[in-house]
Coordinates of C-alpha atoms in Angstrom, one line a residue:
X1 CA -31.1 24.9 -20.6
X2 CA -29.8 21.7 -22.2
X3 CA -27.9 19.2 -19.9
X4 CA -26.5 15.8 -20.5
X5 CA -28.0 13.9 -17.7
X6 CA -30.7 14.3 -15.0
X7 CA -31.0 11.9 -12.1
X8 CA -34.4 12.5 -10.5
X9 CA -35.7 11.9 -7.0
X10 CA -32.5 10.7 -5.4
X11 CA -31.0 11.1 -1.9
X12 CA -27.9 13.1 -2.5
X13 CA -25.0 13.2 0.0
X14 CA -24.1 16.8 0.8
X15 CA -20.5 16.9 2.0
X16 CA -20.8 20.4 3.6
X17 CA -23.7 19.4 5.9
X18 CA -22.6 15.7 6.1
X19 CA -26.2 14.6 5.4
X20 CA -28.4 13.4 2.6
X21 CA -30.9 15.7 0.8
X22 CA -33.7 14.7 -1.6
X23 CA -32.9 16.3 -5.0
X24 CA -32.7 16.1 -8.8
X25 CA -29.0 16.1 -9.9
X26 CA -28.1 17.5 -13.3
X27 CA -24.8 17.1 -15.2
X28 CA -23.3 19.1 -18.0
X29 CA -19.9 18.5 -19.7
X30 CA -18.8 16.0 -17.1
X31 CA -19.5 18.3 -14.1
X32 CA -22.4 18.7 -11.7
X33 CA -24.7 21.7 -12.5
X34 CA -27.9 22.0 -10.5
X35 CA -28.6 19.9 -7.4
X36 CA -32.1 20.7 -6.3
X37 CA -35.8 20.4 -7.1
X38 CA -37.5 23.8 -7.5
X39 CA -35.9 24.8 -10.8
X40 CA -35.2 21.4 -12.3
X41 CA -38.1 22.0 -14.7
X42 CA -35.9 24.6 -16.5
X43 CA -33.5 21.9 -17.6
X44 CA -33.7 19.8 -20.8
X45 CA -31.8 16.6 -20.2
X46 CA -30.6 14.3 -23.0
X47 CA -31.1 11.4 -20.6
X48 CA -33.1 10.9 -17.4
X49 CA -32.5 8.3 -14.7
X50 CA -35.1 7.7 -12.0
X51 CA -33.1 7.6 -8.7
X52 CA -36.0 6.8 -6.5
X53 CA -34.9 4.5 -3.6
X54 CA -31.2 5.0 -4.3
X55 CA -28.5 7.2 -2.8
X56 CA -26.0 9.3 -4.7
X57 CA -22.5 9.8 -3.1
X58 CA -19.3 11.2 -4.5
X59 CA -16.8 8.7 -6.0
X60 CA -14.5 7.3 -3.4
X61 CA -11.0 8.9 -3.1
X62 CA -8.0 7.0 -1.9
X63 CA -5.0 9.3 -1.2
X64 CA -2.5 6.8 0.1
X65 CA -2.0 3.5 -1.7
X66 CA 0.4 1.6 -3.8
X67 CA -0.8 0.1 -7.1
X68 CA 2.2 -2.3 -7.0
X69 CA 0.8 -3.9 -3.9
X70 CA -1.9 -5.5 -6.1
X71 CA 0.9 -6.9 -8.3
X72 CA -1.1 -5.5 -11.3
X73 CA -0.5 -2.8 -13.9
X74 CA -2.4 0.5 -13.5
X75 CA -5.0 -0.5 -16.2
X76 CA -5.9 -3.8 -14.5
X77 CA -6.0 -2.1 -11.2
X78 CA -8.3 0.7 -12.6
X79 CA -10.7 -1.8 -14.1
X80 CA -11.2 -3.4 -10.7
X81 CA -11.5 -0.1 -8.8
X82 CA -14.5 1.1 -10.9
X83 CA -16.6 -1.8 -9.7
X84 CA -15.9 -0.7 -6.1
X85 CA -16.9 2.9 -6.6
X86 CA -13.3 4.3 -6.4
X87 CA -12.9 7.1 -9.0
X88 CA -9.7 8.8 -7.8
X89 CA -6.5 7.5 -6.2
X90 CA -3.1 8.9 -5.3
X91 CA -0.5 6.2 -5.8
X92 CA 3.0 6.2 -4.4
X93 CA 5.2 4.1 -6.7
X94 CA 8.2 3.6 -4.5
X95 CA 8.1 -0.1 -5.1
X96 CA 9.0 0.1 -8.8
X97 CA 11.3 3.0 -8.1
X98 CA 13.4 0.8 -5.9
X99 CA 14.0 -1.4 -9.0
X100 CA 14.1 1.1 -11.8
X101 CA 14.3 4.6 -10.2
X102 CA 12.9 7.6 -12.0
X103 CA 12.3 5.5 -15.1
X104 CA 10.1 3.2 -13.2
X105 CA 8.0 6.1 -11.8
X106 CA 7.6 7.6 -15.3
X107 CA 6.5 4.3 -16.8
X108 CA 3.9 3.8 -14.1
X109 CA 2.6 7.3 -15.0
X110 CA 2.5 6.4 -18.7
X111 CA 0.8 3.1 -18.0
X112 CA -2.1 5.0 -16.3
X113 CA -2.8 7.5 -19.1
X114 CA -5.7 5.5 -20.6
X115 CA -7.2 4.4 -17.3
X116 CA -10.8 5.3 -16.4
X117 CA -9.9 6.1 -12.8
X118 CA -8.0 9.3 -12.1
X119 CA -4.6 8.1 -11.0
X120 CA -2.4 10.8 -9.4
X121 CA 1.1 10.1 -8.0
X122 CA 3.4 11.1 -5.2
X123 CA 7.2 11.4 -5.7
X124 CA 8.8 8.5 -3.9
X125 CA 10.8 10.2 -1.2
X126 CA 12.5 7.2 0.3
X127 CA 14.3 5.2 -2.4
X128 CA 15.9 3.3 -0.8
X129 CA 13.7 3.3 2.2
X130 CA 16.8 3.8 4.4
X131 CA 20.2 4.2 2.7
X132 CA 22.6 2.2 0.6
X133 CA 24.4 1.4 3.8
X134 CA 21.5 -0.8 5.0
X135 CA 20.0 -2.1 1.7
X136 CA 20.8 -2.5 -2.0
X137 CA 18.2 -1.3 -4.5
X138 CA 18.1 -1.3 -8.3
X139 CA 18.2 2.5 -8.3
X140 CA 17.7 5.5 -6.2
X141 CA 15.7 8.8 -6.2
X142 CA 17.8 11.8 -5.3
X143 CA 17.1 15.5 -5.3
X144 CA 17.8 15.7 -9.0
X145 CA 15.2 13.1 -9.7
X146 CA 12.8 14.7 -7.3
X147 CA 13.0 18.0 -9.2
X148 CA 12.4 16.3 -12.5
X149 CA 9.4 14.3 -11.3
X150 CA 7.7 17.3 -9.7
X151 CA 7.3 18.7 -13.3
X152 CA 5.0 15.8 -14.1
X153 CA 1.3 17.0 -14.1
X154 CA 0.1 13.8 -12.4
X155 CA 2.5 14.3 -9.4
X156 CA 0.6 16.1 -6.6
X157 CA 2.5 15.3 -3.4
X158 CA 5.7 14.1 -1.8
X159 CA 5.3 10.4 -1.1
X160 CA 5.6 9.0 2.3
X161 CA 8.8 10.0 4.1
X162 CA 9.7 6.6 5.6
X163 CA 13.2 7.2 6.9
X164 CA 12.0 9.1 10.0
X165 CA 15.2 8.3 11.8
X166 CA 17.1 10.5 9.4
X167 CA 14.6 13.3 9.6
X168 CA 14.7 13.5 13.4
X169 CA 18.5 12.9 13.7
X170 CA 20.2 14.5 10.7
X171 CA 19.2 18.0 9.6
X172 CA 21.4 17.5 6.5
X173 CA 19.7 14.2 5.4
X174 CA 18.3 13.5 2.0
X175 CA 14.8 13.3 3.5
X176 CA 15.1 16.8 5.0
X177 CA 16.4 18.2 1.6
X178 CA 13.4 16.7 -0.1
X179 CA 10.9 18.2 2.4
X180 CA 12.5 21.6 2.3
X181 CA 12.5 21.7 -1.5
X182 CA 8.8 20.8 -1.8
X183 CA 7.8 23.3 1.0
X184 CA 9.7 26.1 -0.7
X185 CA 8.8 25.4 -4.3
X186 CA 5.5 23.5 -4.2
X187 CA 3.7 24.7 -1.1
X188 CA 0.4 23.2 -2.2
X189 CA 1.8 19.7 -2.4
X190 CA 1.0 17.5 0.6
X191 CA 4.0 15.9 2.4
X192 CA 3.1 12.4 3.4
X193 CA 4.6 10.6 6.4
X194 CA 5.4 7.2 7.7
X195 CA 6.3 7.1 11.4
X196 CA 5.2 4.0 13.3
X197 CA 5.5 4.2 17.1
X198 CA 7.1 7.6 17.0
X199 CA 6.0 9.7 20.0
X200 CA 7.1 12.6 22.2
X201 CA 9.9 14.9 21.1
X202 CA 10.8 12.7 18.2
X203 CA 7.3 12.9 16.8
X204 CA 7.3 16.7 17.3
X205 CA 10.6 17.0 15.4
X206 CA 9.2 14.9 12.5
X207 CA 6.2 17.3 12.3
X208 CA 8.3 20.4 12.8
X209 CA 10.4 19.6 9.7
X210 CA 7.2 19.5 7.6
X211 CA 5.7 16.0 7.6
X212 CA 2.1 16.4 8.7
X213 CA 0.4 13.1 8.0
X214 CA 0.8 9.5 9.0
X215 CA -0.8 6.3 7.7
X216 CA 0.9 3.6 9.8
X217 CA -0.6 1.3 12.4
X218 CA -1.4 3.0 15.7
X219 CA -3.0 2.7 19.1
X220 CA -5.6 5.2 20.3
X221 CA -3.0 7.1 22.4
X222 CA -0.7 7.4 19.3
X223 CA -3.6 8.6 17.2
X224 CA -4.5 11.2 19.9
X225 CA -1.0 12.5 20.1
X226 CA -0.7 12.9 16.4
X227 CA -3.9 14.8 16.0
X228 CA -3.1 16.9 19.1
X229 CA 0.0 17.9 17.2
X230 CA -1.8 18.8 14.0
X231 CA -1.2 15.7 12.0
X232 CA -3.7 14.4 9.4
X233 CA -4.3 10.7 10.0
X234 CA -4.9 8.3 7.1
X235 CA -6.6 5.2 8.5
X236 CA -5.8 1.9 6.8
X237 CA -7.6 -1.3 7.6
X238 CA -5.4 -2.6 10.4
X239 CA -5.9 0.7 12.2
X240 CA -9.7 0.5 11.6
X241 CA -10.6 -0.9 15.1
X242 CA -13.6 -0.3 17.3
X243 CA -11.6 1.7 19.9
X244 CA -10.2 4.0 17.3
X245 CA -13.6 4.5 15.6
X246 CA -15.1 5.3 19.0
X247 CA -12.4 7.8 19.7
X248 CA -13.0 9.5 16.4
X249 CA -16.7 9.6 17.0
X250 CA -16.5 10.8 20.6
X251 CA -14.2 13.6 19.7
X252 CA -15.7 14.4 16.3
X253 CA -12.4 14.2 14.5
X254 CA -13.8 13.7 11.0
X255 CA -11.9 16.7 9.6
X256 CA -8.6 15.2 10.6
X257 CA -8.8 11.7 9.2
X258 CA -9.4 9.8 6.0
X259 CA -9.7 6.2 5.1
X260 CA -7.0 4.8 2.9
X261 CA -6.1 1.3 1.7
X262 CA -2.2 1.5 1.6
X263 CA -1.7 -2.1 0.4
X264 CA -4.4 -4.3 -1.0
X265 CA -3.6 -7.8 -2.3
X266 CA -5.2 -8.9 -5.6
X267 CA -7.3 -11.7 -4.1
X268 CA -8.7 -9.4 -1.5
X269 CA -9.4 -6.7 -4.0
X270 CA -11.3 -9.1 -6.3
X271 CA -13.2 -10.9 -3.5
X272 CA -13.7 -8.2 -0.9
X273 CA -13.3 -4.8 -2.5
X274 CA -11.2 -1.7 -2.0
X275 CA -11.9 1.5 -0.2
X276 CA -15.6 0.6 -0.2
X277 CA -14.7 -2.3 2.1
X278 CA -13.3 0.1 4.6
X279 CA -16.4 2.4 4.4
X280 CA -18.5 -0.7 5.2
X281 CA -16.2 -1.7 8.1
X282 CA -16.3 1.8 9.6
X283 CA -20.1 1.7 9.5
X284 CA -20.2 -1.8 11.1
X285 CA -18.0 -0.4 13.9
X286 CA -20.5 2.2 14.7
X287 CA -19.7 5.2 12.5
X288 CA -22.7 6.9 10.8
X289 CA -22.8 6.2 7.1
X290 CA -22.6 9.9 6.4
X291 CA -19.4 10.3 8.3
X292 CA -17.8 7.2 6.8
X293 CA -18.6 8.5 3.4
X294 CA -17.2 11.9 4.4
X295 CA -13.8 10.5 5.3
X296 CA -13.6 8.5 2.1
X297 CA -14.5 11.3 -0.2
X298 CA -14.3 14.9 1.1
X299 CA -11.4 14.9 3.6
X300 CA -9.0 13.0 1.4
X301 CA -9.8 15.3 -1.5
X302 CA -9.1 18.3 0.6
X303 CA -5.9 16.8 1.9
X304 CA -4.5 16.5 -1.6
X305 CA -6.0 19.9 -2.8
X306 CA -8.3 18.1 -5.2
X307 CA -10.9 20.8 -4.9
X308 CA -13.0 19.4 -7.8
X309 CA -13.4 16.0 -6.1
X310 CA -15.2 14.6 -3.1
X311 CA -18.5 16.5 -3.2
X312 CA -21.6 16.9 -5.2
X313 CA -21.9 20.6 -6.0
X314 CA -22.0 22.9 -9.1
X315 CA -18.7 22.8 -11.1
X316 CA -17.3 19.7 -9.3
X317 CA -16.3 16.6 -11.3
X318 CA -19.3 14.4 -11.8
X319 CA -17.6 11.3 -10.3
X320 CA -20.2 9.5 -8.3
X321 CA -21.7 6.2 -7.3
X322 CA -25.3 5.1 -6.8
X323 CA -26.1 2.9 -3.8
X324 CA -29.1 0.5 -3.4
X325 CA -28.5 0.3 0.3
X326 CA -26.8 2.9 2.5
X327 CA -25.9 0.8 5.5
X328 CA -24.6 -2.1 3.4
X329 CA -23.0 0.4 1.0
X330 CA -24.1 -1.8 -2.0
X331 CA -23.0 -0.1 -5.3
X332 CA -25.3 -0.4 -8.3
X333 CA -23.6 2.2 -10.6
X334 CA -20.4 4.1 -11.0
X335 CA -20.1 7.3 -13.0
X336 CA -16.9 9.0 -14.1
X337 CA -17.1 12.5 -15.5
X338 CA -20.9 12.0 -15.8
X339 CA -20.6 8.9 -17.8
X340 CA -21.7 5.5 -16.6
X341 CA -18.7 3.2 -16.4
X342 CA -20.2 0.4 -14.3
X343 CA -23.7 -1.0 -13.9
X344 CA -24.1 -4.1 -11.8
X345 CA -27.0 -5.3 -13.9
X346 CA -25.0 -5.2 -17.1
X347 CA -22.0 -7.2 -18.3
X348 CA -18.9 -5.4 -17.2
X349 CA -16.5 -5.0 -20.1
X350 CA -13.0 -4.2 -18.9
X351 CA -10.8 -1.8 -20.7
X352 CA -8.1 -3.6 -22.6
X353 CA -4.5 -3.3 -21.3
X354 CA -2.5 -2.3 -24.4
X355 CA 0.5 -0.7 -22.5
X356 CA 3.7 -2.6 -22.2
X357 CA 6.7 -1.7 -20.2
X358 CA 10.2 -1.5 -21.7
X359 CA 11.9 -4.8 -22.4
X360 CA 14.4 -4.5 -19.6
X361 CA 11.6 -4.4 -17.1
X362 CA 11.0 -8.0 -17.9
X363 CA 14.6 -9.0 -17.2
X364 CA 15.4 -7.5 -13.8
X365 CA 16.3 -10.5 -11.7
X366 CA 20.1 -10.9 -12.1
X367 CA 20.8 -14.0 -10.1
X368 CA 22.4 -17.3 -10.8
X369 CA 20.9 -20.6 -9.4
X370 CA 21.0 -20.7 -5.6
X371 CA 22.8 -23.6 -4.0
X372 CA 22.2 -25.1 -0.5
X373 CA 25.7 -24.0 0.7
X374 CA 24.5 -20.4 0.6
X375 CA 22.0 -21.2 3.4
X376 CA 24.6 -22.1 6.1
X377 CA 25.2 -19.9 9.1
X378 CA 28.9 -20.5 9.8
X379 CA 30.6 -20.1 13.1
X380 CA 33.8 -21.2 14.9
X381 CA 34.1 -25.0 14.7
X382 CA 35.0 -25.2 18.3
X383 CA 31.6 -24.0 19.4
X384 CA 28.8 -26.4 20.4
X385 CA 26.2 -23.8 21.0
X386 CA 25.7 -20.1 20.0
X387 CA 23.3 -17.4 21.2
X388 CA 21.2 -16.1 18.2
X389 CA 19.2 -13.1 17.5
X390 CA 15.8 -14.1 16.2
X391 CA 12.9 -12.2 14.4
X392 CA 9.5 -13.1 15.9
X393 CA 6.4 -12.7 13.7
X394 CA 3.0 -11.8 15.2
X395 CA -0.5 -12.0 13.8
X396 CA -2.4 -8.7 13.5
X397 CA 0.7 -6.7 12.7
X398 CA 3.6 -6.5 10.2
X399 CA 5.9 -5.3 13.1
X400 CA 8.2 -8.0 14.4
X401 CA 9.9 -8.5 17.8
X402 CA 13.6 -9.3 18.6
X403 CA 14.1 -12.3 20.8
X404 CA 17.1 -14.5 21.6
X405 CA 17.8 -18.2 22.0
X406 CA 20.7 -20.7 21.9
X407 CA 21.1 -23.1 19.0
X408 CA 23.3 -26.1 18.5
X409 CA 26.4 -26.0 16.2
X410 CA 27.4 -29.0 14.1
X411 CA 30.9 -28.9 12.4
X412 CA 30.9 -25.1 12.5
X413 CA 27.4 -24.7 11.1
X414 CA 24.4 -23.5 13.1
X415 CA 21.8 -26.3 13.1
X416 CA 18.7 -24.3 12.4
X417 CA 17.0 -27.3 10.6
X418 CA 16.6 -29.2 13.9
X419 CA 15.7 -26.1 15.9
X420 CA 12.2 -24.5 16.3
X421 CA 13.2 -21.8 13.9
X422 CA 13.1 -21.0 10.2
X423 CA 16.0 -19.6 8.2
X424 CA 15.4 -16.4 6.3
X425 CA 17.7 -15.3 3.6
X426 CA 18.0 -12.3 1.3
X427 CA 19.9 -12.4 -2.0
X428 CA 20.8 -9.2 -3.8
X429 CA 19.2 -9.5 -7.2
X430 CA 19.9 -6.2 -9.0
X431 CA 23.3 -7.3 -10.2
X432 CA 25.2 -5.0 -7.9
X433 CA 26.7 -6.3 -4.7
X434 CA 25.8 -10.1 -4.8
X435 CA 25.2 -9.8 -1.1
X436 CA 23.6 -12.6 0.9
X437 CA 22.2 -12.1 4.4
X438 CA 20.9 -14.8 6.7
X439 CA 18.7 -14.7 9.8
X440 CA 16.3 -16.7 11.9
X441 CA 12.5 -16.4 12.2
X442 CA 9.8 -17.7 14.6
X443 CA 6.3 -17.0 15.7
X444 CA 3.2 -16.9 13.4
X445 CA 5.1 -17.9 10.3
X446 CA 5.6 -21.2 8.4
X447 CA 6.3 -24.4 10.3
X448 CA 7.5 -26.5 7.3
X449 CA 8.4 -26.0 3.6
X450 CA 9.5 -22.8 2.1
X451 CA 8.4 -19.5 0.5
X452 CA 10.4 -17.3 -1.8
X453 CA 9.7 -13.9 -3.4
X454 CA 11.1 -10.9 -5.1
X455 CA 8.2 -8.9 -3.8
X456 CA 10.2 -7.9 -0.7
X457 CA 9.6 -4.4 0.6
X458 CA 11.1 -2.1 -0.5
X459 CA 14.3 -3.1 -2.1
X460 CA 12.7 -6.1 -3.8
X461 CA 15.7 -8.4 -3.5
X462 CA 15.1 -12.2 -3.4
X463 CA 13.7 -13.2 0.0
X464 CA 13.3 -16.8 1.0
X465 CA 12.2 -18.4 4.2
X466 CA 12.1 -22.1 5.0
X467 CA 12.5 -25.0 7.4
X468 CA 14.9 -27.0 5.2
X469 CA 17.5 -26.1 2.6
X470 CA 16.1 -28.4 -0.2
X471 CA 12.7 -26.6 -0.3
X472 CA 14.4 -23.2 0.0
X473 CA 16.5 -23.6 -3.0
X474 CA 13.6 -25.1 -5.0
X475 CA 11.4 -22.1 -4.2
X476 CA 14.2 -19.5 -4.7
X477 CA 15.2 -21.0 -8.1
X478 CA 11.7 -21.1 -9.3
X479 CA 11.3 -17.4 -8.6
X480 CA 14.6 -16.7 -10.4
X481 CA 13.5 -18.7 -13.4
X482 CA 10.2 -16.8 -13.5
X483 CA 12.0 -13.4 -13.4
X484 CA 10.2 -12.6 -10.2
X485 CA 7.2 -13.5 -8.2
X486 CA 6.1 -15.8 -5.3
X487 CA 6.7 -19.5 -4.9
X488 CA 5.5 -21.9 -2.1
X489 CA 7.2 -25.3 -1.9
X490 CA 6.8 -28.3 0.5
X491 CA 8.7 -31.6 0.3
X492 CA 10.1 -30.6 -3.1
X493 CA 6.7 -29.9 -4.7
X494 CA 5.5 -26.4 -5.8
X495 CA 2.2 -25.8 -4.0
X496 CA 1.5 -22.4 -5.6
X497 CA 3.2 -19.7 -7.5
X498 CA 2.6 -16.4 -9.3
X499 CA 4.9 -15.0 -11.9
X500 CA 5.7 -11.3 -11.6
X501 CA 8.0 -10.6 -14.5
X502 CA 7.6 -6.8 -14.7
X503 CA 10.4 -5.5 -12.4
X504 CA 10.0 -8.7 -10.4
X505 CA 6.9 -7.2 -8.7
X506 CA 4.1 -6.9 -11.3
X507 CA 2.1 -9.0 -13.7
X508 CA 0.3 -7.8 -16.9
X509 CA -2.4 -10.4 -16.4
X510 CA -6.0 -9.4 -15.5
X511 CA -6.8 -8.7 -11.9
X512 CA -9.0 -11.8 -11.8
X513 CA -6.1 -14.0 -12.9
X514 CA -3.7 -12.4 -10.5
X515 CA -6.2 -12.7 -7.7
X516 CA -6.7 -16.4 -8.3
X517 CA -3.0 -17.0 -8.2
X518 CA -2.4 -14.8 -5.2
X519 CA -5.2 -16.6 -3.4
X520 CA -3.6 -19.9 -4.0
X521 CA -0.2 -18.6 -2.7
X522 CA -2.0 -17.3 0.4
X523 CA -3.7 -20.6 1.0
X524 CA -0.5 -22.5 0.4
X525 CA 1.4 -20.4 3.0
X526 CA -1.4 -21.0 5.5
X527 CA -1.1 -24.7 4.8
X528 CA 2.6 -24.4 5.8
X529 CA 1.4 -23.0 9.1
X530 CA 1.6 -19.2 8.4
X531 CA -0.9 -17.9 10.9
X532 CA -1.4 -14.3 10.0
X533 CA -4.2 -12.1 8.7
X534 CA -2.1 -11.3 5.7
X535 CA 0.7 -13.8 5.3
X536 CA 1.9 -12.3 2.0
X537 CA 2.3 -8.8 3.4
X538 CA 3.8 -10.2 6.6
X539 CA 6.5 -12.0 4.7
X540 CA 7.2 -9.2 2.3
X541 CA 7.6 -6.7 5.1
X542 CA 10.1 -8.9 6.9
X543 CA 12.7 -7.1 4.7
X544 CA 11.4 -3.5 5.3
X545 CA 14.0 -1.8 7.4
X546 CA 11.7 1.1 8.4
X547 CA 9.1 -1.1 10.0
X548 CA 9.8 -2.1 13.6
X549 CA 11.4 -3.9 15.2
X550 CA 13.9 -6.3 13.6
X551 CA 14.1 -6.8 9.8
X552 CA 16.5 -8.2 7.2
X553 CA 17.9 -6.9 4.0
X554 CA 20.8 -8.1 1.8
X555 CA 23.1 -6.3 4.2
X556 CA 22.0 -8.2 7.3
X557 CA 19.6 -7.9 10.2
X558 CA 18.5 -4.4 10.8
X559 CA 17.5 -3.1 14.3
X560 CA 15.0 -0.5 13.0
X561 CA 14.9 1.8 16.0
X562 CA 18.6 2.4 15.7
X563 CA 18.9 2.1 12.0
X564 CA 21.9 -0.2 12.2
X565 CA 23.0 -3.7 11.2
X566 CA 23.2 -6.2 14.0
X567 CA 24.6 -9.8 14.0
X568 CA 22.6 -12.9 14.0
X569 CA 25.2 -14.5 16.3
X570 CA 25.8 -12.8 19.6
X571 CA 29.3 -13.4 20.8

């Protein structure tokens, strides 16, 4: 029998026994055919590879991630994934949907059509992440848009339901209507969840209504409660800790978990890798390589009903990687549909990015120049001091804490410049409300200078933080001029910046170029005193009103647990 490729004498990962077996692997028409030794002599391969000393594992599958987090287009993102052995992803494009709604989602799908990696999508279920009463977005996704998007072939799940407060408190909420529609009409579509710190009856209600996965940061006890209640857990890097790995190993919970990346910055992607990085970390924390591979290939494929992915067996897609070293998970080759797409010993020629977004996507920051007067917290002129509500940033998490302190007042203006705190401001940039909200920040954030960005989860308004008004307006106006991006300023000088002109959140540069600029932004923020494992994500999520505890949008400070606006000044 003629076959396209035969890989001889290789250790093959069998997903069903979670172990390696010595075999010859044959491929025909982009799919695996015969995996064995005894009858390989009956095959006539067009090409033979000697796999002696190597390991063959399925291509890695990431079922919860956001391409926009890399600040790159799907093509640039795909080019980088191949080097890291990732052959299938499920992206949730709620970032661009918050700017351009259903059109943004469709353009992301179109932009991925020529990618080597299989890119599937989830319908963004929370656009806005809360409601128009708490944040202003460029557009919204409603039931009408949900129904239209579910007709797209590349849509395979309902994206993360973030507004868990609505789900557990309002049976008539938009989130509930989305969940019910998908359950009734697309029963094979997974329903993805986002419920940080939710426990007890509230967690039970969230699951009861149909959300049966979670990817947010958790303790061991929270992981245990979720799995006890039948939830599938998607483990991102900040949840990949020794105690959680030991808990999974001790209780043999491999069927109920998968590794996911969620958000990966471009510099980290270029320099450290993607899902392969998490596999290596899981191994370093004590998980057997076979089990780490299993939860990065088979369980995520099963979660998303991708039955032809995640295993090496007859009829399955021949997406696989070859490893030189199992413990180090060092990748030598990546194959997609049986064709070699990456070889570490050959020059890697990236696929050219020919797709361009519509012209209006490059003109989405509708803001005039910011003036210093907009950065004044005004109070009664008779007051000498006021009690303030303050957002505290902590390393190791993107959650914040609500604290309180008294600040001096000078001529009716809160003197935040001479306080220990930074000012944080959000300017509505979609050309709708012209809202401006002000707050105060402390903790593991900057100690001088300023940082501004339109990459502000999830509404992507203009967010600026700083220790003095001059640097704040310099940074903010640079981002406005660039039609989106990040800018770091100190003493009037721009230390680093990246232009993100596509919807204010993406660049059409190569991943290497984006990675270099993002790396400089990260280092500049650290130079200003930002003491966080991911300062870019930490700052960007200060405006995410579904992530505990106190956040800020263009509407004001949001106490997340209550889903309501609270004042910066406490009378």
